[in-house]
């Protein structure tokens, strides 16, 4: 019993999965990064006023 896994087929499959999921990944990363960006902006603006 052999599986006959071809590396190029695996890479193509990974590319297809990533191609279909990248918008969801981008939205998720954007949501995760929003608090960090807001915190950095607050820090910058509070330093300018002082």
XYZ file of C-alpha atoms in Angstrom:
50
model
C 0.000 0.000 0.000
C 1.716 3.183 -1.173
C 0.295 6.667 -0.997
C 2.134 8.158 -4.008
C 2.250 11.696 -2.624
C 3.672 14.114 -5.197
C 5.278 17.250 -3.691
C 4.074 19.497 -6.521
C 0.481 18.381 -5.939
C 0.818 19.172 -2.236
C 2.188 22.647 -2.987
C -0.588 23.328 -5.486
C -3.198 22.264 -2.940
C -1.683 24.521 -0.278
C -1.691 27.373 -2.787
C -5.355 26.815 -3.574
C -6.308 26.715 0.102
C -4.343 29.884 0.845
C -5.782 31.573 -2.235
C -9.311 30.947 -1.030
C -8.663 31.826 2.624
C -6.433 34.919 2.391
C -9.302 37.449 2.667
C -10.409 35.858 5.935
C -6.830 35.824 7.205
C -6.383 39.488 6.263
C -9.590 40.508 8.050
C -8.601 38.515 11.128
C -5.141 40.047 11.267
C -6.630 43.500 10.791
C -9.010 42.988 13.701
C -6.180 41.688 15.873
C -3.868 44.598 14.967
C -6.433 47.375 15.518
C -5.916 47.698 19.314
C -2.142 47.790 18.818
C -2.409 50.552 16.216
C -4.794 52.576 18.386
C -2.510 52.196 21.399
C 0.527 53.273 19.379
C -1.333 56.303 18.022
C -2.398 57.334 21.531
C 1.191 57.032 22.715
C 2.509 59.172 19.872
C -0.102 61.881 20.310
C 0.294 61.983 24.100
C 4.062 62.430 23.725
C 3.587 65.352 21.321
C 1.335 67.213 23.748
C 3.712 66.844 26.704
